[in-house]
Coordinates of N, CA and C in Angstrom, one line a residue:
X1 N -38.6 -16.7 -57.1 CA -39.2 -15.7 -58.1 C -40.4 -15.1 -57.4
X2 N -40.6 -13.8 -57.7 CA -41.7 -13.0 -57.2 C -42.9 -13.0 -58.1
X3 N -44.0 -12.7 -57.6 CA -45.3 -12.6 -58.3 C -45.1 -11.6 -59.5
X4 N -44.5 -10.5 -59.2 CA -44.3 -9.4 -60.2 C -43.6 -9.9 -61.4
X5 N -42.8 -11.0 -61.3 CA -42.1 -11.5 -62.5 C -42.9 -12.3 -63.4
X6 N -44.1 -12.7 -62.9 CA -45.0 -13.6 -63.7 C -46.3 -13.0 -64.0
X7 N -46.7 -12.0 -63.3 CA -48.1 -11.5 -63.4 C -48.3 -10.7 -64.7
X8 N -49.5 -10.6 -65.1 CA -49.9 -9.7 -66.2 C -50.2 -8.3 -65.6
X9 N -49.5 -7.3 -66.0 CA -49.7 -6.0 -65.4 C -50.7 -5.1 -66.2
X10 N -51.1 -5.4 -67.4 CA -52.0 -4.6 -68.1 C -53.4 -5.3 -67.9
X11 N -54.1 -4.9 -66.8 CA -55.3 -5.5 -66.5 C -56.4 -4.3 -66.5
X12 N -57.5 -4.6 -67.0 CA -58.6 -3.6 -67.0 C -59.7 -4.1 -66.0
X13 N -60.4 -3.2 -65.5 CA -61.4 -3.4 -64.5 C -62.8 -3.1 -65.1
X14 N -63.8 -3.5 -64.4 CA -65.2 -3.0 -64.7 C -65.7 -2.4 -63.4
X15 N -66.7 -1.6 -63.5 CA -67.4 -1.0 -62.3 C -68.5 -2.0 -61.9
X16 N -68.9 -1.9 -60.6 CA -70.0 -2.7 -60.2 C -71.3 -2.6 -61.0
X17 N -71.6 -1.4 -61.5 CA -72.8 -1.3 -62.3 C -72.7 -1.7 -63.8
X18 N -71.5 -2.2 -64.2 CA -71.3 -2.7 -65.6 C -72.2 -3.9 -65.8
X19 N -72.9 -3.9 -66.9 CA -73.8 -5.0 -67.2 C -73.0 -6.3 -67.4
X20 N -73.7 -7.4 -67.1 CA -73.0 -8.7 -67.3 C -72.7 -8.9 -68.8
X21 N -73.6 -8.5 -69.7 CA -73.3 -8.6 -71.1 C -72.0 -7.9 -71.5
X22 N -71.8 -6.7 -71.0 CA -70.6 -5.9 -71.2 C -69.4 -6.6 -70.7
X23 N -69.5 -7.2 -69.5 CA -68.4 -7.9 -68.9 C -68.0 -9.1 -69.8
X24 N -69.0 -9.8 -70.3 CA -68.7 -10.9 -71.2 C -68.0 -10.5 -72.5
X25 N -68.5 -9.4 -73.0 CA -67.9 -8.8 -74.2 C -66.4 -8.5 -74.0
X26 N -66.1 -7.8 -72.8 CA -64.8 -7.4 -72.5 C -63.9 -8.7 -72.3
X27 N -64.4 -9.7 -71.7 CA -63.7 -11.0 -71.6 C -63.3 -11.5 -72.9
X28 N -64.3 -11.5 -73.8 CA -64.0 -12.0 -75.2 C -63.0 -11.2 -75.9
X29 N -63.1 -9.9 -75.8 CA -62.1 -9.0 -76.5 C -60.7 -9.2 -76.0
X30 N -60.6 -9.4 -74.7 CA -59.3 -9.5 -74.0 C -58.8 -10.9 -73.9
X31 N -59.7 -11.9 -74.3 CA -59.3 -13.3 -74.2 C -58.9 -13.7 -72.8
X32 N -59.8 -13.3 -71.9 CA -59.5 -13.7 -70.5 C -60.8 -14.3 -69.9
X33 N -60.6 -15.0 -68.8 CA -61.7 -15.6 -68.1 C -62.2 -15.0 -66.8
X34 N -61.6 -13.8 -66.5 CA -61.9 -13.1 -65.3 C -61.6 -11.7 -65.4
X35 N -62.5 -10.9 -64.8 CA -62.3 -9.4 -64.9 C -62.6 -8.9 -63.5
X36 N -61.6 -8.1 -62.9 CA -61.8 -7.5 -61.6 C -62.8 -6.4 -61.6
X37 N -63.5 -6.3 -60.5 CA -64.5 -5.2 -60.3 C -63.8 -4.2 -59.4
X38 N -63.7 -3.0 -59.8 CA -62.9 -2.0 -59.0 C -63.7 -0.7 -58.8
X39 N -63.3 -0.1 -57.7 CA -63.9 1.3 -57.4 C -63.3 2.3 -58.3
X40 N -63.8 3.5 -58.2 CA -63.2 4.6 -59.0 C -61.7 4.8 -58.7
X41 N -61.3 4.4 -57.5 CA -59.9 4.6 -57.1 C -59.0 3.5 -57.5
X42 N -59.5 2.5 -58.2 CA -58.7 1.3 -58.6 C -58.6 0.3 -57.6
X43 N -59.4 0.4 -56.5 CA -59.4 -0.6 -55.5 C -60.3 -1.8 -55.8
X44 N -59.8 -3.0 -55.8 CA -60.6 -4.2 -56.2 C -61.7 -4.5 -55.2
X45 N -62.9 -4.6 -55.7 CA -64.0 -4.9 -54.8 C -64.5 -6.4 -54.9
X46 N -64.1 -6.9 -56.1 CA -64.5 -8.3 -56.4 C -64.0 -8.7 -57.7
X47 N -64.4 -9.9 -58.1 CA -64.0 -10.4 -59.4 C -65.1 -11.2 -60.1
X48 N -65.3 -11.0 -61.4 CA -66.3 -11.8 -62.1 C -65.5 -12.8 -63.0
X49 N -65.8 -14.0 -62.9 CA -65.3 -15.0 -63.8 C -66.3 -15.5 -64.8
X50 N -65.8 -16.2 -65.8 CA -66.8 -16.7 -66.8 C -67.7 -17.7 -66.1
X51 N -67.3 -18.4 -65.1 CA -68.1 -19.3 -64.4 C -69.2 -18.6 -63.6
X52 N -68.8 -17.4 -63.0 CA -69.8 -16.6 -62.3 C -70.9 -16.2 -63.3
X53 N -70.6 -15.8 -64.5 CA -71.6 -15.4 -65.5 C -72.6 -16.5 -65.7
X54 N -72.0 -17.7 -65.9 CA -72.9 -18.9 -66.2 C -73.7 -19.3 -65.0
X55 N -73.1 -19.4 -63.8 CA -73.8 -19.9 -62.6 C -74.7 -18.8 -62.0
X56 N -74.3 -17.6 -62.0 CA -75.1 -16.6 -61.2 C -75.9 -15.7 -62.1
X57 N -75.8 -15.8 -63.4 CA -76.6 -14.9 -64.3 C -77.3 -15.7 -65.3
X58 N -76.6 -16.4 -66.2 CA -77.3 -17.1 -67.3 C -78.2 -18.2 -66.8
X59 N -77.7 -19.0 -65.8 CA -78.6 -20.1 -65.3 C -79.8 -19.5 -64.5
X60 N -79.7 -18.2 -64.1 CA -80.8 -17.6 -63.4 C -81.7 -16.8 -64.3
X61 N -81.6 -17.1 -65.6 CA -82.5 -16.4 -66.6 C -82.0 -15.0 -66.9
X62 N -80.7 -14.8 -66.8 CA -80.2 -13.5 -67.1 C -80.2 -12.5 -66.0
X63 N -80.7 -12.9 -64.8 CA -80.7 -12.0 -63.6 C -79.8 -12.7 -62.6
X64 N -79.1 -12.0 -61.9 CA -78.8 -10.6 -61.9 C -78.1 -10.1 -63.1
X65 N -78.1 -8.8 -63.3 CA -77.6 -8.2 -64.6 C -76.4 -7.3 -64.5
X66 N -75.8 -7.2 -63.3 CA -74.6 -6.3 -63.2 C -73.5 -7.1 -62.6
X67 N -72.3 -6.6 -62.9 CA -71.1 -7.2 -62.3 C -71.1 -7.2 -60.8
X68 N -71.6 -6.1 -60.2 CA -71.6 -6.1 -58.7 C -72.6 -7.1 -58.1
X69 N -73.6 -7.5 -58.9 CA -74.5 -8.5 -58.4 C -74.0 -10.0 -58.5
X70 N -73.1 -10.2 -59.4 CA -72.6 -11.6 -59.6 C -71.2 -11.8 -59.2
X71 N -70.5 -10.7 -58.8 CA -69.0 -10.9 -58.5 C -68.8 -11.7 -57.2
X72 N -67.6 -12.3 -57.2 CA -67.2 -12.9 -56.0 C -66.6 -11.8 -55.1
X73 N -67.1 -11.6 -53.9 CA -66.7 -10.5 -53.1 C -65.5 -10.7 -52.1
X74 N -65.4 -11.9 -51.6 CA -64.3 -12.2 -50.7 C -63.0 -12.5 -51.5
X75 N -62.4 -11.5 -51.9 CA -61.2 -11.6 -52.7 C -60.0 -12.2 -52.0
X76 N -59.4 -13.1 -52.6 CA -58.1 -13.6 -52.2 C -57.1 -12.9 -53.2
X77 N -56.1 -12.3 -52.7 CA -55.2 -11.6 -53.6 C -53.7 -11.8 -53.2
X78 N -52.9 -11.6 -54.2 CA -51.4 -11.7 -54.0 C -50.9 -10.2 -54.0
X79 N -49.6 -10.1 -53.6 CA -48.9 -8.8 -53.7 C -47.7 -9.0 -54.6
X80 N -47.2 -8.0 -55.3 CA -46.1 -8.1 -56.2 C -44.9 -8.7 -55.6
X81 N -44.6 -8.5 -54.3 CA -43.4 -9.0 -53.7 C -43.6 -10.4 -53.1
X82 N -44.8 -11.0 -53.2 CA -45.0 -12.3 -52.7 C -44.2 -13.3 -53.5
X83 N -43.7 -14.3 -52.8 CA -43.0 -15.4 -53.4 C -44.0 -16.3 -54.2
X84 N -43.6 -16.7 -55.4 CA -44.5 -17.5 -56.3 C -45.0 -18.8 -55.6
X85 N -44.1 -19.4 -54.7 CA -44.5 -20.6 -54.0 C -45.7 -20.2 -53.1
X86 N -45.7 -19.1 -52.4 CA -46.8 -18.7 -51.5 C -48.1 -18.4 -52.3
X87 N -47.9 -17.8 -53.5 CA -49.1 -17.6 -54.4 C -49.7 -19.0 -54.8
X88 N -48.8 -20.0 -55.1 CA -49.3 -21.3 -55.5 C -50.1 -21.9 -54.3
X89 N -49.7 -21.6 -53.1 CA -50.4 -22.1 -51.9 C -51.8 -21.4 -51.9
X90 N -51.9 -20.1 -52.2 CA -53.1 -19.4 -52.2 C -54.1 -20.1 -53.2
X91 N -53.6 -20.3 -54.4 CA -54.4 -21.0 -55.4 C -55.0 -22.3 -54.9
X92 N -54.2 -23.1 -54.3 CA -54.6 -24.4 -53.8 C -55.5 -24.3 -52.6
X93 N -55.2 -23.5 -51.6 CA -56.0 -23.4 -50.4 C -57.3 -22.8 -50.6
X94 N -57.4 -21.8 -51.6 CA -58.7 -21.2 -51.8 C -59.4 -21.6 -53.1
X95 N -58.9 -22.6 -53.7 CA -59.5 -23.2 -54.9 C -59.8 -22.2 -56.0
X96 N -58.8 -21.3 -56.3 CA -59.0 -20.3 -57.3 C -57.9 -20.5 -58.4
X97 N -58.2 -20.0 -59.6 CA -57.3 -20.1 -60.7 C -56.6 -18.8 -61.1
X98 N -57.1 -17.7 -60.5 CA -56.6 -16.4 -60.8 C -56.6 -15.6 -59.5
X99 N -55.5 -14.8 -59.3 CA -55.3 -14.0 -58.2 C -55.1 -12.5 -58.6
X100 N -56.0 -11.6 -58.2 CA -55.6 -10.2 -58.4 C -54.4 -9.9 -57.6
X101 N -53.5 -9.0 -58.1 CA -52.3 -8.6 -57.5 C -52.5 -7.1 -57.0
X102 N -52.4 -6.9 -55.7 CA -52.8 -5.6 -55.1 C -51.6 -5.1 -54.4
X103 N -51.3 -3.8 -54.6 CA -50.3 -3.1 -53.8 C -50.9 -1.7 -53.4
X104 N -50.7 -1.4 -52.1 CA -51.3 -0.2 -51.6 C -52.8 0.0 -51.9
X105 N -53.5 -1.2 -51.8 CA -55.0 -1.3 -52.0 C -55.4 -1.1 -53.4
X106 N -54.5 -1.0 -54.4 CA -54.8 -0.8 -55.8 C -54.4 -2.0 -56.6
X107 N -55.2 -2.3 -57.6 CA -55.0 -3.4 -58.5 C -53.8 -3.1 -59.4
X108 N -52.8 -3.9 -59.4 CA -51.6 -3.7 -60.2 C -51.3 -4.8 -61.2
X109 N -52.1 -5.9 -61.1 CA -51.9 -7.0 -62.0 C -52.8 -8.2 -61.7
X110 N -52.6 -9.2 -62.5 CA -53.4 -10.5 -62.3 C -52.3 -11.6 -62.5
X111 N -52.5 -12.6 -61.6 CA -51.6 -13.8 -61.7 C -52.6 -15.0 -61.9
X112 N -52.3 -15.8 -62.9 CA -53.1 -17.0 -63.1 C -52.3 -18.2 -62.8
X113 N -53.0 -19.3 -62.6 CA -52.3 -20.6 -62.4 C -51.5 -20.9 -63.6
X114 N -52.0 -20.5 -64.8 CA -51.2 -20.8 -66.1 C -49.9 -20.0 -66.1
X115 N -49.9 -18.8 -65.5 CA -48.7 -18.0 -65.5 C -47.6 -18.8 -64.8
X116 N -48.0 -19.4 -63.7 CA -47.0 -20.2 -62.9 C -46.6 -21.5 -63.7
X117 N -47.6 -22.1 -64.3 CA -47.3 -23.4 -65.0 C -46.4 -23.2 -66.2
X118 N -46.4 -22.0 -66.8 CA -45.5 -21.7 -68.0 C -44.1 -21.7 -67.6
X119 N -43.7 -21.5 -66.4 CA -42.3 -21.6 -65.9 C -42.0 -23.0 -65.5
X120 N -41.1 -23.7 -66.2 CA -40.8 -25.1 -66.0 C -40.4 -25.3 -64.5
X121 N -39.8 -24.4 -63.9 CA -39.3 -24.6 -62.5 C -40.5 -24.7 -61.5
X122 N -41.7 -24.2 -62.0 CA -42.8 -24.2 -61.1 C -43.9 -25.2 -61.5
X123 N -43.6 -26.1 -62.5 CA -44.6 -27.0 -63.0 C -45.2 -27.9 -61.9
X124 N -44.4 -28.4 -61.0 CA -44.9 -29.2 -59.9 C -45.8 -28.5 -59.0
X125 N -45.5 -27.2 -58.7 CA -46.3 -26.4 -57.8 C -47.6 -26.1 -58.5
X126 N -47.6 -25.8 -59.8 CA -48.8 -25.6 -60.5 C -49.7 -26.8 -60.6
X127 N -49.1 -28.0 -60.8 CA -49.8 -29.2 -60.8 C -50.5 -29.5 -59.4
X128 N -49.7 -29.3 -58.3 CA -50.3 -29.5 -57.0 C -51.4 -28.5 -56.8
X129 N -51.3 -27.3 -57.2 CA -52.4 -26.3 -57.0 C -53.6 -26.7 -57.8
X130 N -53.4 -27.1 -59.0 CA -54.5 -27.5 -59.9 C -55.2 -28.7 -59.3
X131 N -54.5 -29.7 -58.8 CA -55.1 -30.8 -58.1 C -56.0 -30.4 -57.0
X132 N -55.5 -29.5 -56.1 CA -56.3 -29.0 -55.0 C -57.5 -28.2 -55.5
X133 N -57.3 -27.4 -56.5 CA -58.4 -26.6 -57.1 C -59.5 -27.5 -57.6
X134 N -59.1 -28.6 -58.2 CA -60.1 -29.5 -58.9 C -61.0 -30.3 -58.0
X135 N -60.7 -30.3 -56.7 CA -61.5 -31.0 -55.7 C -62.9 -30.3 -55.6
X136 N -64.0 -31.1 -55.4 CA -65.3 -30.4 -55.3 C -65.3 -29.4 -54.2
X137 N -66.0 -28.3 -54.4 CA -66.0 -27.2 -53.5 C -67.5 -26.9 -53.2
X138 N -67.7 -26.3 -52.0 CA -69.1 -25.9 -51.7 C -69.3 -24.4 -51.9
X139 N -68.2 -23.7 -52.4 CA -68.3 -22.2 -52.7 C -69.2 -22.0 -53.8
X140 N -70.1 -21.0 -53.7 CA -71.0 -20.6 -54.7 C -71.3 -19.2 -54.7

């Protein structure tokens, strides 16, 4: 199965100058835990997770205050044609729970570990990836 078969294709982005408060509101409205940060051309520049908001903004007394200041910049991403097994390896190897899906340098969707876990044929791969993700990391 390909990533395009499991990904969410209706994904909204924020701009780097978007306030952290607005990013949090958008996450709440969309019931998501991560929002990509994109350029005017729809190219992903980074991603802000709910954890980024807590660790890089709230715990720092509300500073920094924009998405661009707290986003994770070294994006790991999938492509729509990528095999789901390869995406599961990316989750595990990079200790992430969400992957932006990029085609021709543009964001076309998001794939979460939960998207893979919902398919019973991939439950073992999702479990293996979650186990690898749950190990302590030095990434901050």
